[in-house]
Amino acid sequence: MDLNLTPDEQSFRDELRAWLKVNVPEEYDVQRGGEDSTEYWQYLRDWQKKLFDGGWAGVSWPKEFGGRGATPIQQSIFLQETIAAGAPEHLGVIGEGLVGPTIIVAGTEEQKAKYLPRILSGEDVWCQGFSEPNAGSDVAALGTKAVRDGDDWVVNGQKIWTSFAQGADLCLLLVRTDFEVPKHKGITALLVDMKSPGITRKPLRQMSGDSGFNELFFSDVRVPVADQLGPTNQGWKICITALMNERTNLGSSMFTFFDQAIDGLLEHARTRKRNGKLLSECPLKRQKIGQAVADLEVYRLNIARALSRLQRDSTPGPEGSMLKIYWSEMYQRLAQASMEILGDVSQLKEFDGGDWVYRYLRSKGSTIEGGTSEIQRCILAERVLGLPKSY
Amino acid sequence: MDYDLSKPQKMLQQSVREFCQRQCPLEKVREIMETETAHDPELWQGIADQGWIGLHLSEDHGGLGLGLVDLAVVAEELGRGCLPGPFLSTTWAATLLSKCGNENLASKYLPELCEGSKIATVACFEEEAGWAAEEYTTVKVTDSGEGVQLSGSKQLVGDAGVADLMIIAARGEMGLTLVLVETSADGVSIVATPGIDATRKLYEVKLDNVTGVVLATGAQARQALIESQQVGNVAVCAELVGSMQWMLETTVEYAKTRKQFDQIIGAFQAVQHKCADMLLDTESSRSAALYAAWALTEGTDDADRAVSIAKLFCADAAQRVGGNSIQAHGGIGFTWEHDLHLFYKRNKSNEFLFGDATFHREHVAQIAIGAA
Ligand SMILES: Cc1cc2nc3c(=O)[nH]c(=O)nc-3n(C[C@H](O)[C@H](O)[C@H](O)COP(=O)(O)OP(=O)(O)OC[C@H]3O[C@@H](n4cnc5c(N)ncnc54)[C@H](O)[C@@H]3O)c2cc1C
């Protein structure tokens, strides 16, 4: 057991830090245009291009596909360091974390050549069209259908909660191609150009005020068979691989995000007063602070153990569900405890630019997105503990 | 970075596990806990013969020269077996003795402790002071010219009824003073104070002009005491993890066999989700406990914080795991016959030992807020 970084990991980190120091752009002023403005998206695409040119795009991808061939631990260092350095959010998170790795495993040579470089360079932003109004947790029950017509699939149906779809260029879409077989065996994955005629996007507003996700309507959308990913009716397996990847990817970057939140909280606790005393002098608030710090540290250690295991065993297992439950529920506790510590004024939008309100609200989505906490617990019960399926 | 036990550590884990299953299955634990002292000399000698007492001490002192991760490995398995007896008390006392800087006494007594021929404990806790070394006042130490004399009393002293040696945290002219006394010395009276955990007996120790030998005083005594409590906490956290592991496995096993409404209860999500929570709590506690052991061995800057975080997390997690485990068992989990309560009670006692979660949360907060 040795929790120090190896010399390789250290030099990876040092090289990255040096690069970030010179290359992280100035923070985008959202006053200039909303989070969905073309200008903001261009800012994010420019950042991706910069990462690409600097050799920092797709760090975990194999070298032969333009990646850096980084180990899981190095990837985790990358995710933490970029956030710590104040780098912009990662617009390509679905493409790089989900679609690319799936294409690498299941795609044809043409698909690899066509899509992979453009994911890394930020030219293509992807979204993930899995969920439907009637197929959420039970996503295999999806009903958006595709029918063969010559060299095309013709797609009709509706997707929902599709993050990034407001500006995405492409969509990894799951469609039903066989209604006669059990639900898992009739699903096919398609790589869909979002400019195809017949696609309508409708932004949905989140309770946090963001318009981060969307409804997508498909009406006789023609997708060439060449853009089918993997064999017909094998889309579910592909989807599972993608979801597994999603879980491991979500974990590491969240650590730094929470770490920064706690730093901000401590800063206020040291300087703001309530009832004539510093917030940091109240024993109850101190207990909450101690708990938040401990919760986060244990999360860091859980990630480190999972990464270490991943490094040995190479494929992410259902343990990813543990990290997902941990961070999403910790996020809610942290957001709640923070507002209790900061007090009444923390509800104001002018207080830290509304960051605490945002965290309080946004964290409610985290136990739903990427598989709800209930589904994650079922996964642990069945696949780790060997209890029978409950559904 | 490698966050896993080494091969030798995995072998150590295996041999402690097998030892516990062979030498002290739970029927035997029950027999031993029904005795006055919960100490079985034969079992104790068996543990000593394996080299597990003081395994983290230097070979000069009769130890194996291993680290605290190894100690945690042993303690986790002893916790998984709910092993009765003075392992924690002796480990704590031996650690403290090794840190007092008194080489004469260390080389006189430590080999005896390690080989099992003597048992030791530490008398430290006072209700008004809790675990904060600064505040011990109850036992006064005076120097008569021919050795020091102690008078006063201490509570919650583990295994005092079987200990040969006792280190007392006393207050004297030199401030905090650590004094070694023989329990057979004149003026020592030891009164059993039965508590929640019958597998590890607690005592009140009264001292009336007892003669002892000074091990350390002032800042050195304080430092040694705190460091020994940190090591103690590493062992306690590991014990808690072992206990949680037992509860998790036992509950999952039960959930796979017990049937109600014509199906095994493990198919009900209310039960499944309790099991999943137990898994998450057990594994998270293990991450925290192992890290604390490693950090303390390496002497990293955050070792003190790591120990407090491990303790507060493991203590709270053990409560949740214990609660879920009993609930998922239904009525049988509430019986004396079922072994669950042995672990549940041990955990409660461990929760308090070396500071409870509230104590350590405050410490973590102090470190966080203090660091500007
Ligand atoms: C912020 C955010 C971003 C998202 N981004 C995307 C995206 O980019 N692409 C995409 O495809 N989807 C996305 N989603 C959708 C997300 O994956 C689904 O919302 C999620 O899988 C739950 O499905 P649902 O909303 O239909 O809820 P339901 O499945 O209807 O669940 C309702 C409740 O029932 C519980 N439940 C359901 N089934 C079971 C069961 N078998 N056992 C026990 N409890 C059960 C759930 O846990 C939940 O509490 C996003 C969601 C959020 C909140």
Coordinates of C-alpha atoms in Angstrom, one line a residue, chain B residues 31-364:
Chain B
E31 CA -18.2 -18.7 27.0
I32 CA -15.3 -16.3 27.5
M33 CA -17.6 -13.2 27.9
E34 CA -19.5 -15.0 30.7
T35 CA -16.4 -15.2 32.8
E36 CA -15.4 -12.5 35.2
T37 CA -12.5 -11.1 33.2
A38 CA -13.3 -12.2 29.6
H39 CA -9.7 -13.3 29.3
D40 CA -8.7 -16.8 28.2
P41 CA -5.0 -17.3 29.0
E42 CA -4.7 -20.1 26.4
L43 CA -6.2 -18.0 23.6
W44 CA -4.0 -15.0 24.7
Q45 CA -0.9 -17.1 24.5
G46 CA -2.0 -18.4 21.1
I47 CA -2.2 -14.8 19.8
A48 CA 1.1 -13.9 21.3
D49 CA 2.8 -17.0 19.8
Q50 CA 1.6 -15.7 16.4
G51 CA 3.6 -12.5 17.0
W52 CA 0.5 -10.3 16.7
I53 CA 0.9 -8.5 20.1
G54 CA 3.1 -5.5 19.4
L55 CA 3.7 -6.5 15.8
H56 CA 4.3 -2.8 15.0
L57 CA 7.0 -2.5 17.6
S58 CA 10.7 -2.8 16.8
E59 CA 12.3 -6.2 16.9
D60 CA 14.6 -5.0 19.7
H61 CA 11.5 -4.7 21.8
G62 CA 10.1 -8.1 20.9
G63 CA 7.9 -6.8 18.0
L64 CA 8.0 -7.7 14.3
G65 CA 9.0 -4.2 13.1
L66 CA 5.8 -4.0 10.9
G67 CA 3.7 -1.0 10.2
L68 CA 0.3 0.2 11.3
V69 CA -1.4 -1.1 8.2
D70 CA -0.4 -4.6 9.4
L71 CA -1.8 -3.8 12.9
A72 CA -5.0 -2.7 11.2
V73 CA -5.1 -6.0 9.2
V74 CA -4.9 -7.9 12.5
A75 CA -7.3 -5.7 14.3
E76 CA -9.9 -5.9 11.5
E77 CA -9.9 -9.7 11.7
L78 CA -10.0 -9.7 15.5
G79 CA -13.0 -7.4 15.2
R80 CA -14.6 -9.6 12.6
G81 CA -14.3 -12.4 15.1
C82 CA -15.4 -10.2 18.1
L83 CA -12.4 -11.7 19.9
P84 CA -12.5 -11.1 23.6
G85 CA -9.6 -10.3 25.8
P86 CA -6.9 -7.6 26.3
F87 CA -5.6 -7.1 22.8
L88 CA -6.5 -3.4 22.5
S89 CA -5.5 -2.6 26.1
T90 CA -2.1 -4.2 25.7
T91 CA -1.5 -2.8 22.3
W92 CA -2.2 0.7 23.6
A93 CA -0.1 0.3 26.7
A94 CA 2.8 -1.2 24.7
T95 CA 2.6 1.6 22.1
L96 CA 2.6 4.2 24.9
L97 CA 5.5 2.6 26.7
S98 CA 7.5 2.5 23.4
K99 CA 6.9 6.3 22.9
C100 CA 7.9 7.5 26.3
G101 CA 11.6 7.7 25.6
N102 CA 12.4 5.5 28.6
E103 CA 14.6 2.9 27.0
N104 CA 15.4 1.0 30.2
L105 CA 11.8 0.3 31.0
A106 CA 10.8 -0.2 27.4
S107 CA 13.4 -2.9 26.9
K108 CA 12.5 -4.4 30.3
Y109 CA 8.8 -4.7 29.8
L110 CA 8.0 -4.7 26.0
P111 CA 9.4 -8.1 25.2
E112 CA 7.3 -9.6 28.0
L113 CA 4.2 -7.9 26.7
C114 CA 4.9 -9.1 23.1
E115 CA 5.5 -12.7 24.1
G116 CA 2.3 -12.8 26.2
S117 CA 3.8 -13.3 29.6
K118 CA 2.5 -10.0 30.9
I119 CA -0.6 -8.0 30.1
A120 CA -0.8 -4.2 30.3
T121 CA -3.4 -1.4 30.1
V122 CA -3.6 2.4 30.3
A123 CA -5.6 4.3 32.9
C124 CA -6.5 7.6 31.4
F125 CA -10.2 8.4 31.1
E126 CA -11.9 10.7 33.6
E127 CA -15.5 11.7 33.1
E128 CA -14.8 15.5 33.3
A129 CA -11.8 15.4 31.0
G130 CA -12.9 12.8 28.5
W131 CA -10.0 12.0 26.2
A132 CA -8.3 15.3 26.2
A133 CA -4.9 14.8 27.7
E134 CA -4.7 18.5 28.8
E135 CA -7.4 18.0 31.4
Y136 CA -6.5 15.0 33.4
T137 CA -6.5 16.0 37.1
T138 CA -8.0 13.2 39.1
V139 CA -4.9 11.3 39.9
K140 CA -2.2 13.3 41.8
V141 CA 1.4 12.4 41.7
T142 CA 3.8 13.4 44.4
D143 CA 7.6 12.8 44.7
S144 CA 8.7 11.5 48.0
G145 CA 12.3 11.1 47.0
E146 CA 12.1 7.3 46.7
G147 CA 9.9 7.1 43.7
V148 CA 6.6 8.7 43.1
Q149 CA 3.3 8.2 44.8
L150 CA -0.1 8.3 43.2
S151 CA -3.5 8.9 44.6
G152 CA -6.9 9.2 42.9
S153 CA -9.1 7.2 40.6
K154 CA -9.6 6.5 36.9
Q155 CA -12.6 5.1 35.0
L156 CA -13.2 2.9 32.0
V157 CA -9.9 1.2 32.3
G158 CA -9.9 -1.8 29.9
D159 CA -8.9 -5.2 31.2
A160 CA -7.5 -3.8 34.5
G161 CA -8.7 -7.0 36.2
V162 CA -6.1 -9.1 34.3
A163 CA -3.4 -6.6 33.7
D164 CA 0.0 -6.9 35.4
L165 CA 1.1 -3.4 34.5
M166 CA -0.8 -0.2 34.2
I167 CA 0.3 3.2 32.8
I168 CA -1.5 6.0 34.7
A169 CA -2.0 9.5 33.3
A170 CA -1.6 11.6 36.4
R171 CA -1.1 15.3 37.3
G172 CA 1.9 16.5 39.2
E173 CA 4.3 19.4 39.6
M174 CA 5.7 18.6 36.1
G175 CA 2.2 18.7 34.6
L176 CA 0.9 15.6 32.9
T177 CA 2.9 12.6 34.2
L178 CA 2.8 9.1 32.9
V179 CA 3.5 6.6 35.6
L180 CA 4.0 2.9 35.4
V181 CA 2.6 0.8 38.3
E182 CA 2.3 -2.9 38.9
T183 CA -1.3 -3.8 39.6
S184 CA -0.2 -5.9 42.5
A185 CA 1.3 -2.9 44.2
D186 CA 0.0 -1.8 47.6
G187 CA -2.8 0.7 47.5
V188 CA -4.2 -0.4 44.0
S189 CA -7.8 -1.4 44.1
I190 CA -9.6 -2.5 40.9
V191 CA -13.4 -2.6 40.8
A192 CA -15.3 -4.1 37.9
T193 CA -17.7 -1.7 36.3
P194 CA -19.7 -3.9 33.9
G195 CA -20.7 -2.1 30.7
I196 CA -22.5 -2.7 27.4
D197 CA -19.7 -4.9 25.9
A198 CA -19.2 -8.1 28.0
T199 CA -16.4 -9.3 25.7
R200 CA -14.1 -6.6 27.0
K201 CA -14.4 -5.7 30.7
L202 CA -14.0 -2.2 32.1
Y203 CA -12.9 -1.2 35.5
E204 CA -12.6 1.6 37.9
V205 CA -9.0 1.9 39.3
K206 CA -8.5 3.5 42.7
L207 CA -5.0 4.4 43.8
D208 CA -4.1 5.2 47.4
N209 CA -0.5 6.3 47.8
V210 CA 0.6 3.8 45.2
T211 CA 4.3 3.7 44.3
G212 CA 5.2 3.8 40.6
V213 CA 7.9 4.8 38.1
V214 CA 7.8 7.9 36.0
L215 CA 7.8 7.2 32.3
A216 CA 7.5 10.7 30.9
T217 CA 6.3 14.2 32.0
G218 CA 5.0 17.4 30.5
A219 CA 5.1 17.9 26.8
Q220 CA 6.8 14.6 26.2
A221 CA 4.1 12.8 28.1
R222 CA 1.4 14.6 26.3
Q223 CA 2.9 13.8 22.9
A224 CA 3.4 10.1 23.8
L225 CA -0.1 9.8 25.1
I226 CA -1.7 11.5 22.0
E227 CA 0.4 9.4 19.6
S228 CA -0.5 6.2 21.4
Q229 CA -4.2 7.1 21.2
Q230 CA -3.8 7.6 17.5
V231 CA -2.4 4.2 17.1
G232 CA -5.2 2.9 19.4
N233 CA -7.7 4.6 17.2
V234 CA -6.3 2.9 14.1
A235 CA -6.8 -0.4 15.8
V236 CA -10.3 0.6 16.9
C237 CA -11.3 1.7 13.4
A238 CA -10.1 -1.5 11.9
E239 CA -12.0 -3.5 14.5
L240 CA -15.1 -1.5 13.6
V241 CA -14.5 -2.3 10.0
G242 CA -14.2 -6.0 10.8
S243 CA -17.3 -5.9 12.8
M244 CA -19.2 -4.2 10.0
Q245 CA -17.9 -6.8 7.5
W246 CA -19.3 -9.6 9.7
M247 CA -22.7 -7.8 10.0
L248 CA -22.8 -7.2 6.3
E249 CA -22.0 -10.8 5.4
T250 CA -24.3 -12.3 8.0
T251 CA -27.2 -10.1 6.9
V252 CA -26.7 -10.8 3.2
E253 CA -26.5 -14.5 4.0
Y254 CA -29.7 -14.3 6.0
A255 CA -31.5 -12.3 3.3
K256 CA -30.6 -15.1 0.8
T257 CA -32.3 -17.8 2.9
R258 CA -35.2 -16.3 4.9
K259 CA -38.5 -16.5 3.1
Q260 CA -41.6 -14.5 3.6
F261 CA -44.6 -14.0 1.3
D262 CA -43.3 -17.0 -0.7
Q263 CA -40.0 -15.3 -1.6
I264 CA -36.6 -14.8 -0.1
I265 CA -36.5 -11.5 1.7
G266 CA -33.4 -10.5 -0.3
A267 CA -35.7 -9.9 -3.2
F268 CA -37.5 -7.1 -1.4
Q269 CA -35.9 -3.8 -2.2
A270 CA -36.4 -2.4 1.3
V271 CA -34.0 -5.2 2.4
Q272 CA -31.8 -4.9 -0.6
H273 CA -31.2 -1.3 -0.1
K274 CA -30.3 -1.8 3.5
C275 CA -27.7 -4.3 2.4
A276 CA -26.4 -1.9 -0.3
D277 CA -26.1 0.8 2.4
M278 CA -24.2 -1.6 4.6
L279 CA -21.8 -2.3 1.8
L280 CA -21.2 1.3 1.1
D281 CA -20.7 2.1 4.8
T282 CA -18.4 -0.8 5.3
E283 CA -16.2 -0.1 2.2
S284 CA -16.1 3.6 2.9
S285 CA -15.0 2.9 6.5
R286 CA -12.3 0.6 5.2
S287 CA -11.0 3.3 2.9
A288 CA -10.8 5.7 5.8
A289 CA -9.3 3.2 8.3
L290 CA -6.6 1.9 6.0
Y291 CA -5.6 5.4 5.0
A292 CA -5.3 6.5 8.6
A293 CA -3.1 3.5 9.3
W294 CA -0.9 4.3 6.3
A295 CA -0.7 8.0 6.9
L296 CA 0.3 7.5 10.6
T297 CA 3.0 4.9 9.6
E298 CA 4.4 7.3 7.0
G299 CA 4.1 10.3 9.3
T300 CA 2.3 12.4 6.6
D301 CA 1.3 16.0 7.4
D302 CA -2.4 15.0 7.5
A303 CA -2.0 11.9 9.7
D304 CA -3.7 13.4 12.7
R305 CA -6.6 14.6 10.6
A306 CA -6.8 11.2 8.9
V307 CA -7.1 9.4 12.2
S308 CA -9.9 11.7 13.4
I309 CA -11.8 11.4 10.1
A310 CA -11.5 7.6 10.2
K311 CA -12.7 7.5 13.7
L312 CA -15.7 9.7 13.3
F313 CA -16.7 8.0 10.0
C314 CA -16.3 4.4 11.3
A315 CA -18.1 5.2 14.5
D316 CA -21.1 6.6 12.7
A317 CA -21.1 4.0 10.0
A318 CA -21.0 1.2 12.5
Q319 CA -24.2 2.5 14.1
R320 CA -25.9 2.6 10.7
V321 CA -24.6 -0.8 9.7
G322 CA -25.7 -2.3 13.1
G323 CA -29.1 -0.8 12.8
N324 CA -29.6 -2.0 9.3
S325 CA -28.4 -5.4 10.2
I326 CA -30.8 -5.9 13.1
Q327 CA -33.7 -4.5 11.2
A328 CA -33.1 -6.8 8.2
H329 CA -33.1 -9.8 10.5
G330 CA -36.4 -9.0 12.1
G331 CA -37.2 -10.6 15.5
I332 CA -34.3 -13.1 15.4
G333 CA -31.9 -10.2 15.2
F334 CA -33.2 -8.9 18.5
T335 CA -32.6 -12.1 20.5
W336 CA -29.8 -13.0 22.9
E337 CA -29.3 -16.2 20.9
H338 CA -28.3 -14.4 17.7
D339 CA -24.7 -13.2 17.7
L340 CA -25.5 -9.8 16.2
H341 CA -25.7 -8.1 19.6
L342 CA -22.2 -9.1 20.5
F343 CA -20.9 -7.0 17.6
Y344 CA -23.5 -4.3 18.1
K345 CA -22.4 -3.9 21.7
R346 CA -18.7 -4.1 21.0
N347 CA -19.2 -1.3 18.4
K348 CA -20.8 1.0 20.9
S349 CA -17.9 0.6 23.3
N350 CA -15.4 1.1 20.5
E351 CA -17.3 4.2 19.4
F352 CA -16.4 5.9 22.7
L353 CA -12.8 4.6 23.0
F354 CA -10.3 7.3 22.2
G355 CA -12.9 9.9 21.5
D356 CA -16.4 9.6 19.9
A357 CA -17.5 11.0 16.6
T358 CA -18.5 14.4 18.1
F359 CA -15.1 14.7 19.7
H360 CA -13.3 14.0 16.4
R361 CA -15.6 16.1 14.2
E362 CA -14.7 19.0 16.4
H363 CA -11.0 18.2 15.9
V364 CA -11.4 18.0 12.1

